[in-house]
């Protein structure tokens, strides 16, 4: 095994996935990433190791804007890093066109019209299976089938797209990265300064509050509600717009799951906090009632 792969394997085994640190320790330290109502942004790099290639790229699809930060090993070379980036961007664009429920010729739209079955394409089957699993995990509060027009994986699709793009990066040899989509993100490995990714998660409604700062080497943050649009999440049991919470944020290993949990928590309200007990890998960071 090459030295770089050995180091990645060691980091994966030894580094904590998510660490809730002493917030006062971050008072004078700049975070790498910020999530919140006013500022889903990337901070300027605080220095880059000499044996790394750091790249930032933004891509827009019909439904989202994605920011990719790559902290790649020097041995991969700029050409290799460029190819990895192109693969990840191509995956994001392909998912938008191939699975977006708003695209009339997408596989999801054809599935809704009964023209194909989930088994027709393995990725589509995976998407449907994930939605079914999250329906079970959330007591039906995340239900991709309880929407007008039939199956709509929207509450999970964005996170699924990001995780598939991230898998492309890893396959190309990039194991230190962050991918952001609005108020959601997934990270792996280390930031350009050589340490874990420092993520400041701002309160979704109160800009006066100090952000909650996390250190992550493998994990994701999913949020529902921060756009300020009321009624964009429907209570699947009644068909009425959910209005108990103003926002819900969930952290855990996989962004597709964290996104689905955040959507379900937004719909269920405080009752949904029971999902994150009993040793769950996922945790609710914010679940704020609407005043």
PDB file of C-alpha atoms in Angstrom:
ATOM      1  CA  UNK A   1       0.000   0.000   0.000  1.00  0.00           C
ATOM      2  CA  UNK A   2       1.442   3.447  -0.950  1.00  0.00           C
ATOM      3  CA  UNK A   3       2.419   5.749   1.910  1.00  0.00           C
ATOM      4  CA  UNK A   4      -0.404   8.178   1.119  1.00  0.00           C
ATOM      5  CA  UNK A   5      -2.992   5.384   1.290  1.00  0.00           C
ATOM      6  CA  UNK A   6      -1.530   4.161   4.561  1.00  0.00           C
ATOM      7  CA  UNK A   7      -1.860   7.639   6.013  1.00  0.00           C
ATOM      8  CA  UNK A   8      -5.477   7.933   4.859  1.00  0.00           C
ATOM      9  CA  UNK A   9      -6.325   4.546   6.354  1.00  0.00           C
ATOM     10  CA  UNK A  10      -4.703   5.527   9.648  1.00  0.00           C
ATOM     11  CA  UNK A  11      -6.581   8.830   9.761  1.00  0.00           C
ATOM     12  CA  UNK A  12      -9.875   7.052   9.087  1.00  0.00           C
ATOM     13  CA  UNK A  13      -9.234   4.701  12.005  1.00  0.00           C
ATOM     14  CA  UNK A  14      -7.791   7.127  14.542  1.00  0.00           C
ATOM     15  CA  UNK A  15      -9.465  10.479  14.003  1.00  0.00           C
ATOM     16  CA  UNK A  16     -12.860  11.174  15.583  1.00  0.00           C
ATOM     17  CA  UNK A  17     -15.664  11.629  13.091  1.00  0.00           C
ATOM     18  CA  UNK A  18     -17.292  14.550  14.881  1.00  0.00           C
ATOM     19  CA  UNK A  19     -16.091  16.323  17.984  1.00  0.00           C
ATOM     20  CA  UNK A  20     -18.122  18.865  19.961  1.00  0.00           C
ATOM     21  CA  UNK A  21     -15.338  21.030  21.287  1.00  0.00           C
ATOM     22  CA  UNK A  22     -14.978  23.727  23.926  1.00  0.00           C
ATOM     23  CA  UNK A  23     -16.575  26.684  22.127  1.00  0.00           C
ATOM     24  CA  UNK A  24     -14.351  29.205  23.907  1.00  0.00           C
ATOM     25  CA  UNK A  25     -11.316  27.586  22.285  1.00  0.00           C
ATOM     26  CA  UNK A  26     -12.586  28.730  18.895  1.00  0.00           C
ATOM     27  CA  UNK A  27     -13.034  32.353  19.837  1.00  0.00           C
ATOM     28  CA  UNK A  28      -9.852  33.395  18.051  1.00  0.00           C
ATOM     29  CA  UNK A  29      -9.658  30.632  15.433  1.00  0.00           C
ATOM     30  CA  UNK A  30     -11.168  30.931  11.982  1.00  0.00           C
ATOM     31  CA  UNK A  31     -13.478  28.087  10.912  1.00  0.00           C
ATOM     32  CA  UNK A  32     -13.025  26.481   7.512  1.00  0.00           C
ATOM     33  CA  UNK A  33     -16.743  26.391   6.718  1.00  0.00           C
ATOM     34  CA  UNK A  34     -19.817  28.236   7.923  1.00  0.00           C
ATOM     35  CA  UNK A  35     -23.430  27.091   7.822  1.00  0.00           C
ATOM     36  CA  UNK A  36     -26.370  29.241   8.844  1.00  0.00           C
ATOM     37  CA  UNK A  37     -29.223  31.440   7.772  1.00  0.00           C
ATOM     38  CA  UNK A  38     -27.096  34.284   6.461  1.00  0.00           C
ATOM     39  CA  UNK A  39     -23.811  32.628   5.688  1.00  0.00           C
ATOM     40  CA  UNK A  40     -23.400  29.211   4.057  1.00  0.00           C
ATOM     41  CA  UNK A  41     -19.887  30.066   3.035  1.00  0.00           C
ATOM     42  CA  UNK A  42     -16.304  29.003   2.724  1.00  0.00           C
ATOM     43  CA  UNK A  43     -13.709  30.868   4.722  1.00  0.00           C
ATOM     44  CA  UNK A  44     -10.335  31.743   3.243  1.00  0.00           C
ATOM     45  CA  UNK A  45      -7.792  29.010   3.699  1.00  0.00           C
ATOM     46  CA  UNK A  46      -5.583  29.469   6.733  1.00  0.00           C
ATOM     47  CA  UNK A  47      -2.522  27.968   5.061  1.00  0.00           C
ATOM     48  CA  UNK A  48      -1.839  24.901   2.950  1.00  0.00           C
ATOM     49  CA  UNK A  49       0.684  22.132   3.513  1.00  0.00           C
ATOM     50  CA  UNK A  50       3.440  22.114   0.904  1.00  0.00           C
ATOM     51  CA  UNK A  51       2.679  18.564  -0.246  1.00  0.00           C
ATOM     52  CA  UNK A  52      -1.000  19.262  -0.984  1.00  0.00           C
ATOM     53  CA  UNK A  53      -2.988  20.705  -3.890  1.00  0.00           C
ATOM     54  CA  UNK A  54      -5.987  22.777  -2.769  1.00  0.00           C
ATOM     55  CA  UNK A  55      -8.825  23.496  -5.193  1.00  0.00           C
ATOM     56  CA  UNK A  56     -12.168  25.268  -4.823  1.00  0.00           C
ATOM     57  CA  UNK A  57     -14.920  24.983  -7.396  1.00  0.00           C
ATOM     58  CA  UNK A  58     -18.602  25.974  -7.611  1.00  0.00           C
ATOM     59  CA  UNK A  59     -21.147  24.313  -9.882  1.00  0.00           C
ATOM     60  CA  UNK A  60     -24.814  25.169 -10.411  1.00  0.00           C
ATOM     61  CA  UNK A  61     -27.526  22.776 -11.519  1.00  0.00           C
ATOM     62  CA  UNK A  62     -31.210  23.455 -12.100  1.00  0.00           C
ATOM     63  CA  UNK A  63     -31.986  22.932  -8.411  1.00  0.00           C
ATOM     64  CA  UNK A  64     -28.865  23.686  -6.353  1.00  0.00           C
ATOM     65  CA  UNK A  65     -25.455  25.311  -6.118  1.00  0.00           C
ATOM     66  CA  UNK A  66     -22.586  23.122  -4.943  1.00  0.00           C
ATOM     67  CA  UNK A  67     -19.173  24.156  -3.634  1.00  0.00           C
ATOM     68  CA  UNK A  68     -16.353  21.622  -3.677  1.00  0.00           C
ATOM     69  CA  UNK A  69     -13.103  21.984  -1.713  1.00  0.00           C
ATOM     70  CA  UNK A  70     -10.397  19.490  -2.544  1.00  0.00           C
ATOM     71  CA  UNK A  71      -7.248  19.090  -0.474  1.00  0.00           C
ATOM     72  CA  UNK A  72      -5.497  16.541  -2.668  1.00  0.00           C
ATOM     73  CA  UNK A  73      -2.110  14.820  -2.340  1.00  0.00           C
ATOM     74  CA  UNK A  74       0.649  16.313  -4.465  1.00  0.00           C
ATOM     75  CA  UNK A  75       1.441  12.953  -6.058  1.00  0.00           C
ATOM     76  CA  UNK A  76      -1.956  13.004  -7.750  1.00  0.00           C
ATOM     77  CA  UNK A  77      -0.857  16.017  -9.798  1.00  0.00           C
ATOM     78  CA  UNK A  78      -2.956  18.888 -11.080  1.00  0.00           C
ATOM     79  CA  UNK A  79      -4.148  16.829 -14.012  1.00  0.00           C
ATOM     80  CA  UNK A  80      -5.343  14.048 -11.711  1.00  0.00           C
ATOM     81  CA  UNK A  81      -7.038  16.555  -9.410  1.00  0.00           C
ATOM     82  CA  UNK A  82      -8.750  18.154 -12.411  1.00  0.00           C
ATOM     83  CA  UNK A  83     -10.034  14.785 -13.557  1.00  0.00           C
ATOM     84  CA  UNK A  84     -11.339  14.001 -10.059  1.00  0.00           C
ATOM     85  CA  UNK A  85     -13.135  17.337  -9.962  1.00  0.00           C
ATOM     86  CA  UNK A  86     -14.647  16.794 -13.406  1.00  0.00           C
ATOM     87  CA  UNK A  87     -15.914  13.353 -12.363  1.00  0.00           C
ATOM     88  CA  UNK A  88     -17.592  14.784  -9.245  1.00  0.00           C
ATOM     89  CA  UNK A  89     -19.166  17.682 -11.147  1.00  0.00           C
ATOM     90  CA  UNK A  90     -20.378  15.333 -13.883  1.00  0.00           C
ATOM     91  CA  UNK A  91     -22.056  13.172 -11.227  1.00  0.00           C
ATOM     92  CA  UNK A  92     -23.882  16.165  -9.743  1.00  0.00           C
ATOM     93  CA  UNK A  93     -25.107  17.312 -13.158  1.00  0.00           C
ATOM     94  CA  UNK A  94     -26.108  13.792 -14.186  1.00  0.00           C
ATOM     95  CA  UNK A  95     -28.169  13.251 -11.035  1.00  0.00           C
ATOM     96  CA  UNK A  96     -29.953  16.564 -11.573  1.00  0.00           C
ATOM     97  CA  UNK A  97     -30.930  15.554 -15.111  1.00  0.00           C
ATOM     98  CA  UNK A  98     -31.484  11.844 -14.532  1.00  0.00           C
ATOM     99  CA  UNK A  99     -33.269  11.784 -11.170  1.00  0.00           C
ATOM    100  CA  UNK A 100     -34.701  15.262 -10.599  1.00  0.00           C
ATOM    101  CA  UNK A 101     -38.488  15.042 -10.083  1.00  0.00           C
ATOM    102  CA  UNK A 102     -38.880  18.388 -11.867  1.00  0.00           C
ATOM    103  CA  UNK A 103     -37.261  17.041 -15.032  1.00  0.00           C
ATOM    104  CA  UNK A 104     -40.069  15.565 -17.199  1.00  0.00           C
ATOM    105  CA  UNK A 105     -37.793  12.930 -18.764  1.00  0.00           C
ATOM    106  CA  UNK A 106     -35.960  11.919 -15.576  1.00  0.00           C
ATOM    107  CA  UNK A 107     -36.122   8.390 -14.234  1.00  0.00           C
ATOM    108  CA  UNK A 108     -38.051   9.625 -11.207  1.00  0.00           C
ATOM    109  CA  UNK A 109     -40.655  11.288 -13.438  1.00  0.00           C
ATOM    110  CA  UNK A 110     -40.966   8.114 -15.516  1.00  0.00           C
ATOM    111  CA  UNK A 111     -41.334   6.096 -12.314  1.00  0.00           C
ATOM    112  CA  UNK A 112     -44.106   8.417 -11.146  1.00  0.00           C
ATOM    113  CA  UNK A 113     -45.918   7.923 -14.453  1.00  0.00           C
ATOM    114  CA  UNK A 114     -45.562   4.134 -14.193  1.00  0.00           C
ATOM    115  CA  UNK A 115     -43.396   3.886 -17.309  1.00  0.00           C
ATOM    116  CA  UNK A 116     -40.568   2.059 -15.500  1.00  0.00           C
ATOM    117  CA  UNK A 117     -40.029   0.207 -12.239  1.00  0.00           C
ATOM    118  CA  UNK A 118     -37.355   0.898  -9.602  1.00  0.00           C
ATOM    119  CA  UNK A 119     -35.473  -2.225 -10.643  1.00  0.00           C
ATOM    120  CA  UNK A 120     -34.900  -0.812 -14.140  1.00  0.00           C
ATOM    121  CA  UNK A 121     -31.742   1.034 -13.046  1.00  0.00           C
ATOM    122  CA  UNK A 122     -29.588   0.089 -10.017  1.00  0.00           C
ATOM    123  CA  UNK A 123     -29.041   3.704  -8.829  1.00  0.00           C
ATOM    124  CA  UNK A 124     -32.786   4.330  -9.016  1.00  0.00           C
ATOM    125  CA  UNK A 125     -33.408   1.189  -6.982  1.00  0.00           C
ATOM    126  CA  UNK A 126     -30.882   2.414  -4.413  1.00  0.00           C
ATOM    127  CA  UNK A 127     -32.621   5.794  -4.210  1.00  0.00           C
ATOM    128  CA  UNK A 128     -36.036   4.178  -3.734  1.00  0.00           C
ATOM    129  CA  UNK A 129     -34.663   1.754  -1.122  1.00  0.00           C
ATOM    130  CA  UNK A 130     -33.090   4.626   0.824  1.00  0.00           C
ATOM    131  CA  UNK A 131     -36.377   6.515   0.835  1.00  0.00           C
ATOM    132  CA  UNK A 132     -38.199   3.420   2.063  1.00  0.00           C
ATOM    133  CA  UNK A 133     -35.620   2.903   4.816  1.00  0.00           C
ATOM    134  CA  UNK A 134     -35.962   6.505   5.988  1.00  0.00           C
ATOM    135  CA  UNK A 135     -39.747   6.219   5.992  1.00  0.00           C
ATOM    136  CA  UNK A 136     -39.388   3.304   8.392  1.00  0.00           C
ATOM    137  CA  UNK A 137     -36.706   5.027  10.519  1.00  0.00           C
ATOM    138  CA  UNK A 138     -38.835   8.152  10.996  1.00  0.00           C
ATOM    139  CA  UNK A 139     -42.177   6.478  11.693  1.00  0.00           C
ATOM    140  CA  UNK A 140     -43.474   7.708   8.359  1.00  0.00           C
ATOM    141  CA  UNK A 141     -42.574  11.375   8.879  1.00  0.00           C
ATOM    142  CA  UNK A 142     -40.229  11.186   5.919  1.00  0.00           C
ATOM    143  CA  UNK A 143     -42.413   9.722   3.185  1.00  0.00           C
ATOM    144  CA  UNK A 144     -41.366  10.198  -0.433  1.00  0.00           C
ATOM    145  CA  UNK A 145     -44.684   8.702  -1.560  1.00  0.00           C
ATOM    146  CA  UNK A 146     -46.982  10.990   0.485  1.00  0.00           C
ATOM    147  CA  UNK A 147     -46.736  13.942  -1.887  1.00  0.00           C
ATOM    148  CA  UNK A 148     -48.937  15.096  -4.768  1.00  0.00           C
ATOM    149  CA  UNK A 149     -48.028  13.301  -7.967  1.00  0.00           C
ATOM    150  CA  UNK A 150     -46.428  10.291  -6.326  1.00  0.00           C
ATOM    151  CA  UNK A 151     -42.838   9.398  -5.485  1.00  0.00           C
ATOM    152  CA  UNK A 152     -40.674  12.465  -4.795  1.00  0.00           C
ATOM    153  CA  UNK A 153     -37.265  11.891  -3.135  1.00  0.00           C
ATOM    154  CA  UNK A 154     -36.595  15.635  -2.822  1.00  0.00           C
ATOM    155  CA  UNK A 155     -35.848  15.586   0.919  1.00  0.00           C
ATOM    156  CA  UNK A 156     -33.091  13.040   0.365  1.00  0.00           C
ATOM    157  CA  UNK A 157     -32.015  13.547  -3.251  1.00  0.00           C
ATOM    158  CA  UNK A 158     -29.611  16.451  -2.660  1.00  0.00           C
ATOM    159  CA  UNK A 159     -27.680  14.602   0.016  1.00  0.00           C
ATOM    160  CA  UNK A 160     -27.647  11.449  -2.117  1.00  0.00           C
ATOM    161  CA  UNK A 161     -26.183  13.451  -5.004  1.00  0.00           C
ATOM    162  CA  UNK A 162     -23.464  14.949  -2.799  1.00  0.00           C
ATOM    163  CA  UNK A 163     -22.498  11.557  -1.367  1.00  0.00           C
ATOM    164  CA  UNK A 164     -22.281  10.030  -4.856  1.00  0.00           C
ATOM    165  CA  UNK A 165     -20.099  12.930  -6.030  1.00  0.00           C
ATOM    166  CA  UNK A 166     -17.917  12.478  -2.944  1.00  0.00           C
ATOM    167  CA  UNK A 167     -17.538   8.785  -3.793  1.00  0.00           C
ATOM    168  CA  UNK A 168     -16.197   9.850  -7.203  1.00  0.00           C
ATOM    169  CA  UNK A 169     -13.565  11.981  -5.462  1.00  0.00           C
ATOM    170  CA  UNK A 170     -12.448   9.088  -3.267  1.00  0.00           C
ATOM    171  CA  UNK A 171     -12.294   6.731  -6.246  1.00  0.00           C
ATOM    172  CA  UNK A 172      -9.984   9.217  -7.979  1.00  0.00           C
ATOM    173  CA  UNK A 173      -7.623   9.396  -4.984  1.00  0.00           C
ATOM    174  CA  UNK A 174      -8.931  12.522  -3.208  1.00  0.00           C
ATOM    175  CA  UNK A 175      -9.689  11.618   0.421  1.00  0.00           C
ATOM    176  CA  UNK A 176      -9.641  15.133   1.949  1.00  0.00           C
ATOM    177  CA  UNK A 177     -12.573  17.227   0.767  1.00  0.00           C
ATOM    178  CA  UNK A 178     -15.716  19.156   1.618  1.00  0.00           C
ATOM    179  CA  UNK A 179     -18.818  19.412  -0.552  1.00  0.00           C
ATOM    180  CA  UNK A 180     -21.455  22.023   0.328  1.00  0.00           C
ATOM    181  CA  UNK A 181     -24.978  22.483  -1.001  1.00  0.00           C
ATOM    182  CA  UNK A 182     -26.810  25.387   0.612  1.00  0.00           C
ATOM    183  CA  UNK A 183     -27.020  24.664   4.343  1.00  0.00           C
ATOM    184  CA  UNK A 184     -25.863  21.048   3.875  1.00  0.00           C
ATOM    185  CA  UNK A 185     -22.367  19.599   3.680  1.00  0.00           C
ATOM    186  CA  UNK A 186     -20.293  16.463   3.806  1.00  0.00           C
ATOM    187  CA  UNK A 187     -16.598  16.359   4.699  1.00  0.00           C
ATOM    188  CA  UNK A 188     -13.853  13.758   4.790  1.00  0.00           C
ATOM    189  CA  UNK A 189     -10.263  13.788   5.992  1.00  0.00           C
ATOM    190  CA  UNK A 190      -8.482  17.047   6.682  1.00  0.00           C
ATOM    191  CA  UNK A 191      -8.659  20.693   5.652  1.00  0.00           C
ATOM    192  CA  UNK A 192      -5.840  22.561   3.925  1.00  0.00           C
ATOM    193  CA  UNK A 193      -4.217  23.515   7.256  1.00  0.00           C
ATOM    194  CA  UNK A 194      -3.723  19.820   8.049  1.00  0.00           C
ATOM    195  CA  UNK A 195      -6.245  19.496  10.866  1.00  0.00           C
ATOM    196  CA  UNK A 196      -9.877  18.336  10.955  1.00  0.00           C
ATOM    197  CA  UNK A 197     -12.439  20.476   9.177  1.00  0.00           C
ATOM    198  CA  UNK A 198     -13.649  23.260  11.486  1.00  0.00           C
ATOM    199  CA  UNK A 199     -17.335  23.948  10.865  1.00  0.00           C
ATOM    200  CA  UNK A 200     -19.264  26.817  12.426  1.00  0.00           C
ATOM    201  CA  UNK A 201     -23.000  26.070  12.440  1.00  0.00           C
ATOM    202  CA  UNK A 202     -24.915  29.286  13.044  1.00  0.00           C
ATOM    203  CA  UNK A 203     -28.266  29.425  14.754  1.00  0.00           C
ATOM    204  CA  UNK A 204     -30.910  29.403  12.010  1.00  0.00           C
ATOM    205  CA  UNK A 205     -32.947  32.337  13.368  1.00  0.00           C
ATOM    206  CA  UNK A 206     -30.886  34.231  15.948  1.00  0.00           C
ATOM    207  CA  UNK A 207     -27.828  35.888  14.403  1.00  0.00           C
ATOM    208  CA  UNK A 208     -26.755  37.181  17.840  1.00  0.00           C
ATOM    209  CA  UNK A 209     -25.971  33.699  19.109  1.00  0.00           C
ATOM    210  CA  UNK A 210     -22.422  32.397  18.818  1.00  0.00           C
ATOM    211  CA  UNK A 211     -22.201  29.519  16.334  1.00  0.00           C
ATOM    212  CA  UNK A 212     -21.811  25.920  17.404  1.00  0.00           C
ATOM    213  CA  UNK A 213     -18.374  24.780  16.203  1.00  0.00           C
ATOM    214  CA  UNK A 214     -17.620  21.190  15.233  1.00  0.00           C
ATOM    215  CA  UNK A 215     -14.458  19.408  14.218  1.00  0.00           C
ATOM    216  CA  UNK A 216     -15.106  16.705  11.649  1.00  0.00           C
ATOM    217  CA  UNK A 217     -12.999  14.220   9.704  1.00  0.00           C
ATOM    218  CA  UNK A 218     -15.900  12.183   8.308  1.00  0.00           C
ATOM    219  CA  UNK A 219     -19.509  13.245   8.493  1.00  0.00           C
ATOM    220  CA  UNK A 220     -22.314  15.430   7.281  1.00  0.00           C
ATOM    221  CA  UNK A 221     -24.690  18.200   8.349  1.00  0.00           C
ATOM    222  CA  UNK A 222     -28.195  18.322   6.885  1.00  0.00           C
ATOM    223  CA  UNK A 223     -30.703  21.145   7.404  1.00  0.00           C
ATOM    224  CA  UNK A 224     -34.349  21.752   6.590  1.00  0.00           C
ATOM    225  CA  UNK A 225     -36.179  25.054   6.910  1.00  0.00           C
ATOM    226  CA  UNK A 226     -33.457  27.699   6.725  1.00  0.00           C
ATOM    227  CA  UNK A 227     -34.669  29.092   3.397  1.00  0.00           C
ATOM    228  CA  UNK A 228     -37.483  30.817   5.251  1.00  0.00           C
ATOM    229  CA  UNK A 229     -40.124  29.323   2.930  1.00  0.00           C
ATOM    230  CA  UNK A 230     -43.135  28.248   4.946  1.00  0.00           C
ATOM    231  CA  UNK A 231     -45.044  25.238   3.674  1.00  0.00           C
ATOM    232  CA  UNK A 232     -42.197  23.676   1.693  1.00  0.00           C
ATOM    233  CA  UNK A 233     -42.323  20.556   3.906  1.00  0.00           C
ATOM    234  CA  UNK A 234     -45.648  18.740   4.169  1.00  0.00           C
ATOM    235  CA  UNK A 235     -46.891  16.679   7.094  1.00  0.00           C
ATOM    236  CA  UNK A 236     -47.202  13.287   5.363  1.00  0.00           C
ATOM    237  CA  UNK A 237     -49.960  12.179   7.750  1.00  0.00           C
ATOM    238  CA  UNK A 238     -52.301  15.105   7.052  1.00  0.00           C
ATOM    239  CA  UNK A 239     -51.092  16.571   3.765  1.00  0.00           C
ATOM    240  CA  UNK A 240     -50.925  20.004   5.400  1.00  0.00           C
ATOM    241  CA  UNK A 241     -47.780  22.196   5.489  1.00  0.00           C
ATOM    242  CA  UNK A 242     -45.604  21.546   8.534  1.00  0.00           C
ATOM    243  CA  UNK A 243     -45.289  24.601  10.757  1.00  0.00           C
ATOM    244  CA  UNK A 244     -44.124  23.497  14.219  1.00  0.00           C
ATOM    245  CA  UNK A 245     -40.436  24.276  13.648  1.00  0.00           C
ATOM    246  CA  UNK A 246     -38.602  27.115  11.949  1.00  0.00           C
ATOM    247  CA  UNK A 247     -35.592  24.909  11.154  1.00  0.00           C
ATOM    248  CA  UNK A 248     -34.082  21.508  11.884  1.00  0.00           C
ATOM    249  CA  UNK A 249     -30.401  20.537  11.605  1.00  0.00           C
ATOM    250  CA  UNK A 250     -29.010  17.002  11.920  1.00  0.00           C
ATOM    251  CA  UNK A 251     -25.406  15.779  11.975  1.00  0.00           C
ATOM    252  CA  UNK A 252     -24.224  12.236  11.241  1.00  0.00           C
ATOM    253  CA  UNK A 253     -22.138  10.013   8.954  1.00  0.00           C
ATOM    254  CA  UNK A 254     -24.134  10.255   5.682  1.00  0.00           C
ATOM    255  CA  UNK A 255     -25.655  13.390   4.164  1.00  0.00           C
ATOM    256  CA  UNK A 256     -28.569  11.630   2.441  1.00  0.00           C
ATOM    257  CA  UNK A 257     -29.666  10.196   5.808  1.00  0.00           C
ATOM    258  CA  UNK A 258     -29.009  13.452   7.685  1.00  0.00           C
ATOM    259  CA  UNK A 259     -31.042  15.363   5.071  1.00  0.00           C
ATOM    260  CA  UNK A 260     -33.944  12.941   5.350  1.00  0.00           C
ATOM    261  CA  UNK A 261     -33.851  13.084   9.147  1.00  0.00           C
ATOM    262  CA  UNK A 262     -33.827  16.899   9.064  1.00  0.00           C
ATOM    263  CA  UNK A 263     -36.820  16.940   6.729  1.00  0.00           C
ATOM    264  CA  UNK A 264     -38.694  14.460   8.911  1.00  0.00           C
ATOM    265  CA  UNK A 265     -37.819  16.340  12.103  1.00  0.00           C
ATOM    266  CA  UNK A 266     -39.035  19.578  10.542  1.00  0.00           C
ATOM    267  CA  UNK A 267     -42.341  17.850   9.747  1.00  0.00           C
ATOM    268  CA  UNK A 268     -42.749  16.009  13.058  1.00  0.00           C
ATOM    269  CA  UNK A 269     -41.622  18.754  15.384  1.00  0.00           C
ATOM    270  CA  UNK A 270     -40.163  18.018  18.850  1.00  0.00           C
ATOM    271  CA  UNK A 271     -41.634  14.499  18.854  1.00  0.00           C
ATOM    272  CA  UNK A 272     -39.007  13.564  16.282  1.00  0.00           C
ATOM    273  CA  UNK A 273     -36.183  14.044  18.771  1.00  0.00           C
ATOM    274  CA  UNK A 274     -36.823  10.494  19.995  1.00  0.00           C
ATOM    275  CA  UNK A 275     -35.173   9.176  16.805  1.00  0.00           C
ATOM    276  CA  UNK A 276     -31.772  10.379  17.977  1.00  0.00           C
ATOM    277  CA  UNK A 277     -31.616   8.518  21.262  1.00  0.00           C
ATOM    278  CA  UNK A 278     -30.495   5.002  22.158  1.00  0.00           C
ATOM    279  CA  UNK A 279     -27.067   5.203  20.559  1.00  0.00           C
ATOM    280  CA  UNK A 280     -28.073   6.644  17.186  1.00  0.00           C
ATOM    281  CA  UNK A 281     -25.188   7.747  14.924  1.00  0.00           C
ATOM    282  CA  UNK A 282     -27.208  10.876  14.128  1.00  0.00           C
ATOM    283  CA  UNK A 283     -27.834  13.842  16.366  1.00  0.00           C
ATOM    284  CA  UNK A 284     -30.165  16.844  16.163  1.00  0.00           C
ATOM    285  CA  UNK A 285     -28.202  20.103  16.470  1.00  0.00           C
ATOM    286  CA  UNK A 286     -31.134  22.495  16.096  1.00  0.00           C
ATOM    287  CA  UNK A 287     -34.885  21.953  16.328  1.00  0.00           C
ATOM    288  CA  UNK A 288     -36.452  25.337  16.992  1.00  0.00           C
ATOM    289  CA  UNK A 289     -40.150  25.930  17.490  1.00  0.00           C
ATOM    290  CA  UNK A 290     -41.884  28.584  15.456  1.00  0.00           C
ATOM    291  CA  UNK A 291     -43.006  31.504  17.601  1.00  0.00           C
TER     292      UNK A 291
END
